[in-house]
Coordinates of C-alpha atoms in Angstrom, one line a residue:
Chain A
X518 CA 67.7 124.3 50.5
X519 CA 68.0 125.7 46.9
X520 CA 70.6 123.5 45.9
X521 CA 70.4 119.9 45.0
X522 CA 72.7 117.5 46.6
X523 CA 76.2 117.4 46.1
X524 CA 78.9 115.0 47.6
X525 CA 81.8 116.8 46.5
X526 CA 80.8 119.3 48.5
X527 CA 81.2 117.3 51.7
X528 CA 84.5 116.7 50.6
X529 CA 85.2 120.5 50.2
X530 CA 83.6 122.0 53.6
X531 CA 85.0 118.6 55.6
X532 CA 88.7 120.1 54.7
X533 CA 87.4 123.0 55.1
X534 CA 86.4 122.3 59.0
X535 CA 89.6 120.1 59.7
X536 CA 91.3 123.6 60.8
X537 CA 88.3 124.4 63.1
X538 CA 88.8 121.1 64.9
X539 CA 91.7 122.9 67.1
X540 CA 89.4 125.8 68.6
X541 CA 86.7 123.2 69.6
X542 CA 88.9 120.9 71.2
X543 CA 90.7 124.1 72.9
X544 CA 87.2 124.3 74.3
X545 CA 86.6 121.0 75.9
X546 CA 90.3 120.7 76.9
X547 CA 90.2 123.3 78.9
X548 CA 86.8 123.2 80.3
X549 CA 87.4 119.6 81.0
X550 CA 90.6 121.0 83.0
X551 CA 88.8 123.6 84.8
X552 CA 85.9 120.9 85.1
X553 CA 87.9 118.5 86.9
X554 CA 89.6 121.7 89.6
X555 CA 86.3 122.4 90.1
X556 CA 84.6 118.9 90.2
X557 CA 87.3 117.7 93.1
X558 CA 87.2 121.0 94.9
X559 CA 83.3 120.4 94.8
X560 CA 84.0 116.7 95.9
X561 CA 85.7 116.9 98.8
X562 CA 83.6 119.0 101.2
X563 CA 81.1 115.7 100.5
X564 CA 83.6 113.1 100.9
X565 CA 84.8 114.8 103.9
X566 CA 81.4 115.6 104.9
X567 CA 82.4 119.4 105.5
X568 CA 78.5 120.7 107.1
X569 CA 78.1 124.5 105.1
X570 CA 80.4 123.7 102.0
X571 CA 78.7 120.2 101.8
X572 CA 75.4 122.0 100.8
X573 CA 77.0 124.5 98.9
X574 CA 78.7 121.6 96.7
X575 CA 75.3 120.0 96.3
X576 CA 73.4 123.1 95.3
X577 CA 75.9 124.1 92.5
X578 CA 76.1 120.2 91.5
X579 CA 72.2 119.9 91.0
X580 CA 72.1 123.5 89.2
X581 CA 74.5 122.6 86.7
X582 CA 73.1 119.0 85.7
X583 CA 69.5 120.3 86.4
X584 CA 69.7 123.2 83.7
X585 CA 70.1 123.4 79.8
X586 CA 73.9 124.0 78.9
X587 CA 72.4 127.0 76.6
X588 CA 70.9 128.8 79.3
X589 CA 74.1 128.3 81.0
X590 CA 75.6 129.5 78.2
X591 CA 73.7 133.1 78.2
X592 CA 73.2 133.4 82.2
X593 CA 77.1 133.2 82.3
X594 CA 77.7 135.6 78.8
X595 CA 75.0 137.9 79.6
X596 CA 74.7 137.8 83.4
X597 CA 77.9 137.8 85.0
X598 CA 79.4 141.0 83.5
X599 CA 76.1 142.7 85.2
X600 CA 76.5 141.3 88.5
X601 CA 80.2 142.3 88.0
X602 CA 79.4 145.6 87.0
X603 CA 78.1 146.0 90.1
X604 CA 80.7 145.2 91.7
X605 CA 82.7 148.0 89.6
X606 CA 84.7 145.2 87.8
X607 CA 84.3 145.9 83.7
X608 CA 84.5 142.7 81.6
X609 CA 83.5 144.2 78.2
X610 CA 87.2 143.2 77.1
X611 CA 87.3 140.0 78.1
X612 CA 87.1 137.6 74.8
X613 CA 84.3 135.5 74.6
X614 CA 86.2 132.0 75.0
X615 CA 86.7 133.0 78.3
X616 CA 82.8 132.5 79.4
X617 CA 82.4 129.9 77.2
X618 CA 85.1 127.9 78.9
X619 CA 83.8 128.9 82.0
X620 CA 80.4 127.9 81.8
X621 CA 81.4 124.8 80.0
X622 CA 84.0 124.7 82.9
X623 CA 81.5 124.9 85.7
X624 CA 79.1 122.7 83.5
X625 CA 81.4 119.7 83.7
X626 CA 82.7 120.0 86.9
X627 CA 79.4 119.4 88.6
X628 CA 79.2 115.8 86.4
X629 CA 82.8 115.4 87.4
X630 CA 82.2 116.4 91.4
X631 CA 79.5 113.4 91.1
X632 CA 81.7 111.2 89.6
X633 CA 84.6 111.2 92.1
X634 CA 82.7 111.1 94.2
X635 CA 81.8 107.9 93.3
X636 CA 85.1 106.5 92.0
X637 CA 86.3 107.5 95.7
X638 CA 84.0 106.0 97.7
X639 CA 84.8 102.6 94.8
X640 CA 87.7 102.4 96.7
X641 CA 86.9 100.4 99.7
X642 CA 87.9 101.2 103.3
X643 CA 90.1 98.7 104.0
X644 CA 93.0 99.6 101.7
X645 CA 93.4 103.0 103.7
X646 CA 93.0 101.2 106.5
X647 CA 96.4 99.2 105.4
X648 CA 97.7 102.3 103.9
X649 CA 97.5 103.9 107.7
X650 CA 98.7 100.2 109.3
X651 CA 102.0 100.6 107.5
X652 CA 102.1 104.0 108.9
X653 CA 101.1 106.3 106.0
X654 CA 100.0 109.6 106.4
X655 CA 96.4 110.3 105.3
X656 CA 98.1 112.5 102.3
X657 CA 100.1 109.5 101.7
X658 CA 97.4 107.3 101.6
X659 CA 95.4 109.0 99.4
X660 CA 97.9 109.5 96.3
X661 CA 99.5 106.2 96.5
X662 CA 96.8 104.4 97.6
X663 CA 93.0 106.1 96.6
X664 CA 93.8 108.2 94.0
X665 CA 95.1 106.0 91.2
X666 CA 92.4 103.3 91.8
X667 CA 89.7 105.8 91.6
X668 CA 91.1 107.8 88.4
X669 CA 90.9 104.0 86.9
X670 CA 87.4 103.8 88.1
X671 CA 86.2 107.0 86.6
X672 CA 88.2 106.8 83.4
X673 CA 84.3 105.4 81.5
X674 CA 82.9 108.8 83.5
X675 CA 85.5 111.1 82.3
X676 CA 85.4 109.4 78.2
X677 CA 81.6 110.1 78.5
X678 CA 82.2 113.6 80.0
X679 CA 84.8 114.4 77.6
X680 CA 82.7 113.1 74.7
X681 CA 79.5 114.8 76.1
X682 CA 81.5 117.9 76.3
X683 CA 83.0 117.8 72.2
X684 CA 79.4 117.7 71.6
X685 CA 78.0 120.6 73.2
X686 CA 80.7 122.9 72.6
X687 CA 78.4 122.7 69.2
X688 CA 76.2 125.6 71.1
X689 CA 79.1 127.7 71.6
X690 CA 78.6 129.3 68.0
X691 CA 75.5 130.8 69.7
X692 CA 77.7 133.2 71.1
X693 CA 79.4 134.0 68.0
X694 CA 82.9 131.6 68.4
X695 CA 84.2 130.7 65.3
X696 CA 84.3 126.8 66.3
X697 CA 83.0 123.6 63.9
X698 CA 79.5 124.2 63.8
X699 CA 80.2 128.2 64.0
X700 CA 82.5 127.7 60.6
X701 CA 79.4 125.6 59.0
X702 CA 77.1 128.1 59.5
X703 CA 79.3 130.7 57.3
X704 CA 80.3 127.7 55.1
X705 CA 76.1 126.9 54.4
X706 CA 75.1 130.9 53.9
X707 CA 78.0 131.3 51.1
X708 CA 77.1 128.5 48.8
X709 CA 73.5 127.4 50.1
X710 CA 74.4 123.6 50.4
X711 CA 73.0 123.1 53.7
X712 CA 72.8 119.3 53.4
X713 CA 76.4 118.7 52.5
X714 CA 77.7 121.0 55.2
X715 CA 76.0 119.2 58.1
X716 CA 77.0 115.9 56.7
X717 CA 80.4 117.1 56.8
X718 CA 80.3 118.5 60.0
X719 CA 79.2 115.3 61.7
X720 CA 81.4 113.7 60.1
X721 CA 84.2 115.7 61.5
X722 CA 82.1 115.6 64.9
X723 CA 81.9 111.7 64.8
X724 CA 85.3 110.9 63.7
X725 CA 87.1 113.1 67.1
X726 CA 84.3 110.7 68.9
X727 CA 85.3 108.2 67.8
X728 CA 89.3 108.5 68.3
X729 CA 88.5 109.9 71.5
X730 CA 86.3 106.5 72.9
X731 CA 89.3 104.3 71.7
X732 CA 92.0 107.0 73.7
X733 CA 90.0 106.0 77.0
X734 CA 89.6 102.5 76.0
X735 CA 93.0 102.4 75.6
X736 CA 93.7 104.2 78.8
X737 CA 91.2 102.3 80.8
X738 CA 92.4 98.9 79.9
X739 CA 95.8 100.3 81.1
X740 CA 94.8 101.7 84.4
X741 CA 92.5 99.0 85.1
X742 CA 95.8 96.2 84.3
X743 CA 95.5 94.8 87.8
X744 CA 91.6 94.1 87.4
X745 CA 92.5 92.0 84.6
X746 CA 92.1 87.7 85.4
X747 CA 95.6 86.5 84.3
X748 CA 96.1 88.0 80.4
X749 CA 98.1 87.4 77.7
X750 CA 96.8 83.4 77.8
X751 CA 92.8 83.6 77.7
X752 CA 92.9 86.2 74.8
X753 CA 89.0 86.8 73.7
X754 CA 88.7 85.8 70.4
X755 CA 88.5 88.4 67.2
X756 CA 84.6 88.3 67.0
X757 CA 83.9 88.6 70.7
X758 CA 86.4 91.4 71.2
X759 CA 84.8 93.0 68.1
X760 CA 81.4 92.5 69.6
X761 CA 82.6 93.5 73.2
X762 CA 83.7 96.8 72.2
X763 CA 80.6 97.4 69.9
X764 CA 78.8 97.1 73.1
X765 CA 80.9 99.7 74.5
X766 CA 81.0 101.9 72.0
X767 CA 77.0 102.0 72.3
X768 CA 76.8 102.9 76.2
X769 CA 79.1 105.7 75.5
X770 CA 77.3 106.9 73.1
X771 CA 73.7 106.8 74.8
X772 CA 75.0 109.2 77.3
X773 CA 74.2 111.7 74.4
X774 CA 74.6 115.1 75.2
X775 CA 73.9 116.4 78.2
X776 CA 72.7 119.3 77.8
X777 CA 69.8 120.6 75.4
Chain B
X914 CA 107.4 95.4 125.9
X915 CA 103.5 96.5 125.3
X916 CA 101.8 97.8 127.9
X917 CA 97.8 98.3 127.9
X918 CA 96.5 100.8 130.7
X919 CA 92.3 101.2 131.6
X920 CA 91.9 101.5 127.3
X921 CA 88.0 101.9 127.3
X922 CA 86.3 102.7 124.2
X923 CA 82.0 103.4 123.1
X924 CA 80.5 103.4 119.9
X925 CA 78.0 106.4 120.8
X926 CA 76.2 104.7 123.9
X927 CA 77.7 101.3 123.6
X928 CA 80.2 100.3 125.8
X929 CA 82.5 98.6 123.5
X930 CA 85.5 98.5 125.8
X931 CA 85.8 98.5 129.3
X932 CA 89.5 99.3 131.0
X933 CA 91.5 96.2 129.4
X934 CA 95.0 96.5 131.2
X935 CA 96.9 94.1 129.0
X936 CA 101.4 93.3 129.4
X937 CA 102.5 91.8 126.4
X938 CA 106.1 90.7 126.6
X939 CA 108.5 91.0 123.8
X940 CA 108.4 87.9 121.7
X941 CA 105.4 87.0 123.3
X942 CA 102.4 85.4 121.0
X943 CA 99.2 86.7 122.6
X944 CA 95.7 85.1 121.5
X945 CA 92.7 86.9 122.5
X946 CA 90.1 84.8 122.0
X947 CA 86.2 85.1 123.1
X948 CA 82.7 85.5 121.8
X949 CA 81.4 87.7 118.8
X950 CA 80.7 91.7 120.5
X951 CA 83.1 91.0 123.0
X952 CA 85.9 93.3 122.3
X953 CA 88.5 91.8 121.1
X954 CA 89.1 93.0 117.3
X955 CA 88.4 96.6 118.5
X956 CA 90.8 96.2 121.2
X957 CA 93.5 95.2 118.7
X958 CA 92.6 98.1 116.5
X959 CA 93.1 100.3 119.3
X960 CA 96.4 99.1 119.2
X961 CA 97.3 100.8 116.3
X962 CA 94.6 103.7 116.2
X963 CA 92.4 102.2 113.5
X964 CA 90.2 102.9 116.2
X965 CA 90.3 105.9 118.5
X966 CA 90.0 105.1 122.2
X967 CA 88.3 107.3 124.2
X968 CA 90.7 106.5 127.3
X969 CA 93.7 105.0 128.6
X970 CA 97.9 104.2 128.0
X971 CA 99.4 102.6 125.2
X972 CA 102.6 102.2 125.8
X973 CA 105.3 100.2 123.5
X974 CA 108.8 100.0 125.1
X975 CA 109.1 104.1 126.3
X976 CA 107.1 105.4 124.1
X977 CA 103.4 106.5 125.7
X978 CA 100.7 107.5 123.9
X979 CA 97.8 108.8 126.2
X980 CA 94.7 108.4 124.7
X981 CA 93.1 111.0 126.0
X982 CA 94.5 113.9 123.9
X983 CA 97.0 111.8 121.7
X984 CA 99.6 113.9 119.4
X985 CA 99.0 113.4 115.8
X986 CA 102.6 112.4 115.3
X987 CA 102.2 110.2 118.2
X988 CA 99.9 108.4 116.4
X989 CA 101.8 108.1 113.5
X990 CA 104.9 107.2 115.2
X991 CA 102.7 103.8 117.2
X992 CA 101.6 103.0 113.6
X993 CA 105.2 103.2 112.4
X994 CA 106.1 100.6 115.6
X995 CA 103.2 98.2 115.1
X996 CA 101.7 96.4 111.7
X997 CA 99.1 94.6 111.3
X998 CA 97.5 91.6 109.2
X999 CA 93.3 92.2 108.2
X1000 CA 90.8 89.8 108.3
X1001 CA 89.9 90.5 104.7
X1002 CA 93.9 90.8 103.9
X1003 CA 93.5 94.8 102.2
X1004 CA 96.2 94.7 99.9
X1005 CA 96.7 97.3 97.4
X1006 CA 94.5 96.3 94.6
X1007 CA 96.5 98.4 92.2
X1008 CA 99.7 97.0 92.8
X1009 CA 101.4 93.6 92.5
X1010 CA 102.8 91.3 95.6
X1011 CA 106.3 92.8 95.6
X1012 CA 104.8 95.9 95.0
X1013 CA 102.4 95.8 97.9
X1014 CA 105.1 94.5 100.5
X1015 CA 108.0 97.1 98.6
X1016 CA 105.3 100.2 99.6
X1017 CA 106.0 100.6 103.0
X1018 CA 109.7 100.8 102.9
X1019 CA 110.0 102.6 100.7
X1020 CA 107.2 105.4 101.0
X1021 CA 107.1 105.3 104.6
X1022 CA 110.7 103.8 105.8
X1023 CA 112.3 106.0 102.8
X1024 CA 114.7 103.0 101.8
X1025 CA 115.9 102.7 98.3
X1026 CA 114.0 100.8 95.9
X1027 CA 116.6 98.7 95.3
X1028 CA 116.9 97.4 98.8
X1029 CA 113.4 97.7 99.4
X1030 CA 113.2 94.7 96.4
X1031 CA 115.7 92.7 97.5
X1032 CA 114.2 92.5 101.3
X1033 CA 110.8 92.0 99.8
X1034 CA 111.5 89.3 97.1
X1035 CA 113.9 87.7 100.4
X1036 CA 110.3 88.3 102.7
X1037 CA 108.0 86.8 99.6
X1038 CA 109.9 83.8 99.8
X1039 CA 109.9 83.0 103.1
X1040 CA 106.2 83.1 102.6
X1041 CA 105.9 80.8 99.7
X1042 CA 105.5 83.0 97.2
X1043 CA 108.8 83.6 95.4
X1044 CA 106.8 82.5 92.2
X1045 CA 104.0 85.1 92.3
X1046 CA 105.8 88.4 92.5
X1047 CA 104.4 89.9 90.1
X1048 CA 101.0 88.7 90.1
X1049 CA 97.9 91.5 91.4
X1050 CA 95.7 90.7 94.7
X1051 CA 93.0 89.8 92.0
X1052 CA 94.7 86.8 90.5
X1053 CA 95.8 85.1 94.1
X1054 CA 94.0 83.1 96.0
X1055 CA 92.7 84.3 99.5
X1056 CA 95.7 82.2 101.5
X1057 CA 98.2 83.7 98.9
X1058 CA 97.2 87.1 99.6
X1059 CA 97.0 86.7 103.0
X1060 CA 100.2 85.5 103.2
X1061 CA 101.4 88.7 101.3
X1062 CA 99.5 90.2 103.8
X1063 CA 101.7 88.7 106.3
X1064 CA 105.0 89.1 104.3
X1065 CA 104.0 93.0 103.6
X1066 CA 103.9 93.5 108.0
X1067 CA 106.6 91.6 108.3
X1068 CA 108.5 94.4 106.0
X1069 CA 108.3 97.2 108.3
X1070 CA 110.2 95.6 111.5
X1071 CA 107.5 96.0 113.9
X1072 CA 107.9 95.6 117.9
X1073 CA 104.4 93.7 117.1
X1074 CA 102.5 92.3 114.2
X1075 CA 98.5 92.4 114.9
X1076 CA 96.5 89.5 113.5
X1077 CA 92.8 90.4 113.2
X1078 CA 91.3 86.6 112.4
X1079 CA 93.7 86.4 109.4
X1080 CA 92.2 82.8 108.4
X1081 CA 88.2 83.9 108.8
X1082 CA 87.5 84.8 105.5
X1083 CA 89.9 82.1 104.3
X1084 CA 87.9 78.5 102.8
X1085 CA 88.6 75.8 104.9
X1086 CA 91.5 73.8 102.6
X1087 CA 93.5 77.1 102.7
X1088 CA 93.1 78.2 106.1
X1089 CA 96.3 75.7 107.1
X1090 CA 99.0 77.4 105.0
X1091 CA 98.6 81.0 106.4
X1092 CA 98.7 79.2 110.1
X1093 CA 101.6 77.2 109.1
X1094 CA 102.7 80.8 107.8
X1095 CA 102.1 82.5 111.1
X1096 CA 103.8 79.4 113.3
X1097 CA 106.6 79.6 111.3
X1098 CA 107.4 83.1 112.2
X1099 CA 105.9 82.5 115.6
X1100 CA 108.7 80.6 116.1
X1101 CA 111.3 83.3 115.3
X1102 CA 110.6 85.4 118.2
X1103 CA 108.3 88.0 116.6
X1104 CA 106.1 89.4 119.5
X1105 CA 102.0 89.1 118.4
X1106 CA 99.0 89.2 119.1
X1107 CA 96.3 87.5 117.5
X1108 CA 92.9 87.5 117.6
X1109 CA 91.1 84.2 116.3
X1110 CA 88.8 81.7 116.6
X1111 CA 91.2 78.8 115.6
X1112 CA 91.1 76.9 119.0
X1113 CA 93.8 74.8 117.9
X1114 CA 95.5 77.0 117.1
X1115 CA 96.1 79.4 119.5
X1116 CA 96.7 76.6 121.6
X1117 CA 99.3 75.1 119.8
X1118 CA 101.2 78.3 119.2
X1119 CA 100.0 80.7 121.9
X1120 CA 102.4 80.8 125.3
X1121 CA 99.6 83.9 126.5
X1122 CA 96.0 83.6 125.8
X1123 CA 93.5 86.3 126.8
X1124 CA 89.7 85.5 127.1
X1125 CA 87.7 88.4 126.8
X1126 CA 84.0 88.6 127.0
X1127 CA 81.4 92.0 127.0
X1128 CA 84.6 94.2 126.9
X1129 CA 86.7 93.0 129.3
X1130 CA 89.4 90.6 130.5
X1131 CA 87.7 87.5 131.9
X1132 CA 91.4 85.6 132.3
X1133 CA 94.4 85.5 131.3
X1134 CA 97.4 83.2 131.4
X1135 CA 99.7 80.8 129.8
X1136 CA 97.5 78.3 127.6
X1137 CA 97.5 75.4 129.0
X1138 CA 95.8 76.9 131.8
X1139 CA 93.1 78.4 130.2
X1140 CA 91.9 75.8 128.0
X1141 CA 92.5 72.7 130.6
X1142 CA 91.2 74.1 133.8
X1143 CA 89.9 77.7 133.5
X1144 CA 89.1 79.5 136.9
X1145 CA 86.3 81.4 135.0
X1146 CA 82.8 80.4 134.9
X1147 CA 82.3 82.2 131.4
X1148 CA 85.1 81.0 130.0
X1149 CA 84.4 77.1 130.8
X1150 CA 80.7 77.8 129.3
X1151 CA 82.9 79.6 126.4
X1152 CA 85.6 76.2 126.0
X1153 CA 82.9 74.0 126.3
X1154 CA 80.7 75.0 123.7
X1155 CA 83.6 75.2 121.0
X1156 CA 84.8 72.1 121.8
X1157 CA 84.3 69.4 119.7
X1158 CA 82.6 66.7 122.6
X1159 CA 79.9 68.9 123.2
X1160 CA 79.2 70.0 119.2
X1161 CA 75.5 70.2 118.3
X1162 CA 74.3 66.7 116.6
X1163 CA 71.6 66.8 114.2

């Protein structure tokens, strides 16, 4: 670190990184989308209790939480083109996104599968049991009825997920994607100033964190209306509500990232 | 008219019920009464398929559902005839009183929303509740949701409403306006059938009471029968310790 430190500098790489911000979140959006195909397609041989697929689900859920996102990262780059080159199927021209998303993909679904799992089962028996009383049909019953109590259940799981997720899309530059932490690394071995460009870059890092935690704050407070002891007239005062979402805002953020 | 035929149902090896043959008349209110394990809240979820019988008839006017090999739209149709009002009153948590009574008709009856509101705001008030319609399950009491409960069954125009101890769960002070509830619909000629352990109650608004015991049908018959001189051994040892002359002193 040649250099000595330089606070403009931040300024300069932080702008910089702003238009490197859409490529990451490309990443988590769509891995978060694939994640949560994946996560219920995974969750409902369990919930179901389906016997072979039920295994199957629980194998690929404790893989993917039970291994480093890195190694992931290169089983999925580096091994699944072999195995598909045995197969005769040639993925040399496939862009490198694609495996990223996927192994970030696969990576959150099996936290997502989990947490369905959970918000599902939240939802307790005796509401379907109503839901089939006044002559729903078990599809019926689980869209009006399940499904939009248990998205409000699992809205914490997802902003942690989601957050997680921004986070380790940091390793992605391993494989050579031009994303935040990808730019930095070019930005640092042009001008030297190591310090500054890390600053800036979790900064940038923090800042999308931190937008994203009040999104799903937001969104949870919505979803979760009917929770809510009669509003409007009990308001918790400034301080507490200050207090109350510091307390939040710290349980998110020990979830950390979940992989390395 | 609802007709019962040799319904027998097991949990694994326990014998849960055995053979109930039950006529229900329309506009008939049915109590079943009878010790705890005897039957009678899986018999009235039988009723509506909540719980699958392993044999028998169920029959509501011409419509016969044999419960050996039922249809799955046969069982969807006797859910469509019957509601029914839960001990722990299951409303949609998600959604609001009108809401939660509006759901059926309009998901499950297909009427417009529009009509759908007006019926269940009309329903609501009959009820007592014209005042909450837009509060959630979570900020009613337990008689105020049961009573939505009650208003929400009443929606779909049954040929019955089951009752599965609708005042259980209920504290004491509140247990009186949902029975005050149920009489006053009692009274309208809605056909019923409750099961309870309000004595009283079923007395006072029962004309067929149904003792059961150990899965079956000790006695039957019009109240004033069964509580003032039952033919039944086990139902006099039943009546007589629930009454209030013989209640444990301390």
């Amino acid at each position: 670190m040649g250099t000595q430190f330089d606070i403009a500098f931040v300024f300069e790489y932080f702008l910089k990184l702003l238009p490197f911000i859409r490529i990451s979140l490309v990443i988590v959006g769509s891995s978060i989308l694939v994640g949560m195909g994946v996560g219920f397609l995974v969750a409902l041989p369990r919930l179901y209790k389906i016997p072979v697929l039920q295994r199957i689900s629980q194998v690929y859920a404790s893989f993917f939480r039970g291994t480093p996102i890195l190694i992931q990262l290169f089983l999925i780059y580096y091994g699944l083109p072999e195995i598909l080159k045995l197969a005769n199927i040639d993925v040399s021209k496939v862009p490198v996104l694609f495996f990223v998303i996927l192994a970030y993909g696969l990576h959150s679904g099996a936290y997502m599968s989990e947490g369905i799992r959970a918000a599902v089962t939240a939802v307790d028996r005796g509401q379907v049991e109503a839901a089939y009383a006044v002559g729903m049909t078990g599809f019926q019953a689980f869209t009006r009825i399940v499904f939009p109590q248990a998205l409000a259940i699992s809205i914490p799981i997802l902003a942690n997920l989601v957050i997680a997720t921004l986070k380790d899309t940091s390793l992605a530059f391993t494989l050579g994607v031009m994303e935040l932490t990808g730019k930095s690394q070019t930005l640092v071995t042009m001008s030297r100033h190591f310090i500054e460009s890390y600053v800036a870059l979790a900064l940038v890092y923090f800042i999308i964190s931190f937008i994203l935690e009040k999104l799903f704050n937001l969104a949870e407070r919505r979803l979760l209306k009917h929770e809510a002891p009669i509003s409007s007239k009990d308001r918790v005062p400034m301080g507490r509500k200050w207090l109350n979402s510091r307390i939040d805002g710290e349980i998110a953020l020990s979830k950390g990232g979940s992989g390395i | 008219m609802i007709k019962l035929t040799k319904i027998t149902k097991s949990f694994g090896r326990n014998r849960v019920l055995n053979g109930i043959d039950l006529t229900v008349e329309k506009g008939e209110v049915v109590a079943i009464l009878g010790p705890s394990g005897s039957g009678k809240t899986t018999l009235l979820r039988c009723i509506n398929y909540l719980e699958k019988p392993n044999d028998g008839e169920i029959s509501i006017d011409d419509f016969i559902v044999n419960c050996r090999n039922p249809a799955k739209k046969d069982i969807h149709a006797l859910r469509r005839k019957t509601a029914m009002v839960f001990q722990n009153y299951n409303l949609f948590r998600h959604k609001t009183a009108l809401e939660n009574v509006m759901e059926g008709l309009v998901i499950v009856k297909k009427i417009s929303r529009d009509e759908a509101r007006k019926l269940s705001i009309e329903l609501l008030e009959k009820v007592g509740l014209g005042n909450k319609l837009s509060s959630y399950p979570s900020q009613l009491s337990g008689g105020q949701q049961q009573r939505v409960g009650i208003a929400r069954a009443l929606a779909l125009n049954p040929e019955v409403i089951l009752f599965d101890e609708p005042t259980s769960a209920l504290d004491p002070e509140l247990v009186g306006e949902v029975l005050a509830v149920i009489r006053k619909i009692a009274k309208e000629g809605i056909t019923m059938i409750i099961v309870t352990h309000e004595m009283g109650f079923a007395q006072d608004v029962a004309n067929h009471v149904v003792f059961m015991d150990e899965g079956v049908i000790v006695e039957e018959g019009h109240p004033k029968h069964i509580f003032n001189s039952p033919k039944e051994e086990r139902t006099k040892q039943f009546l007589a310790r629930i009454t209030p002359e013989s209640a444990y002193s301390i």
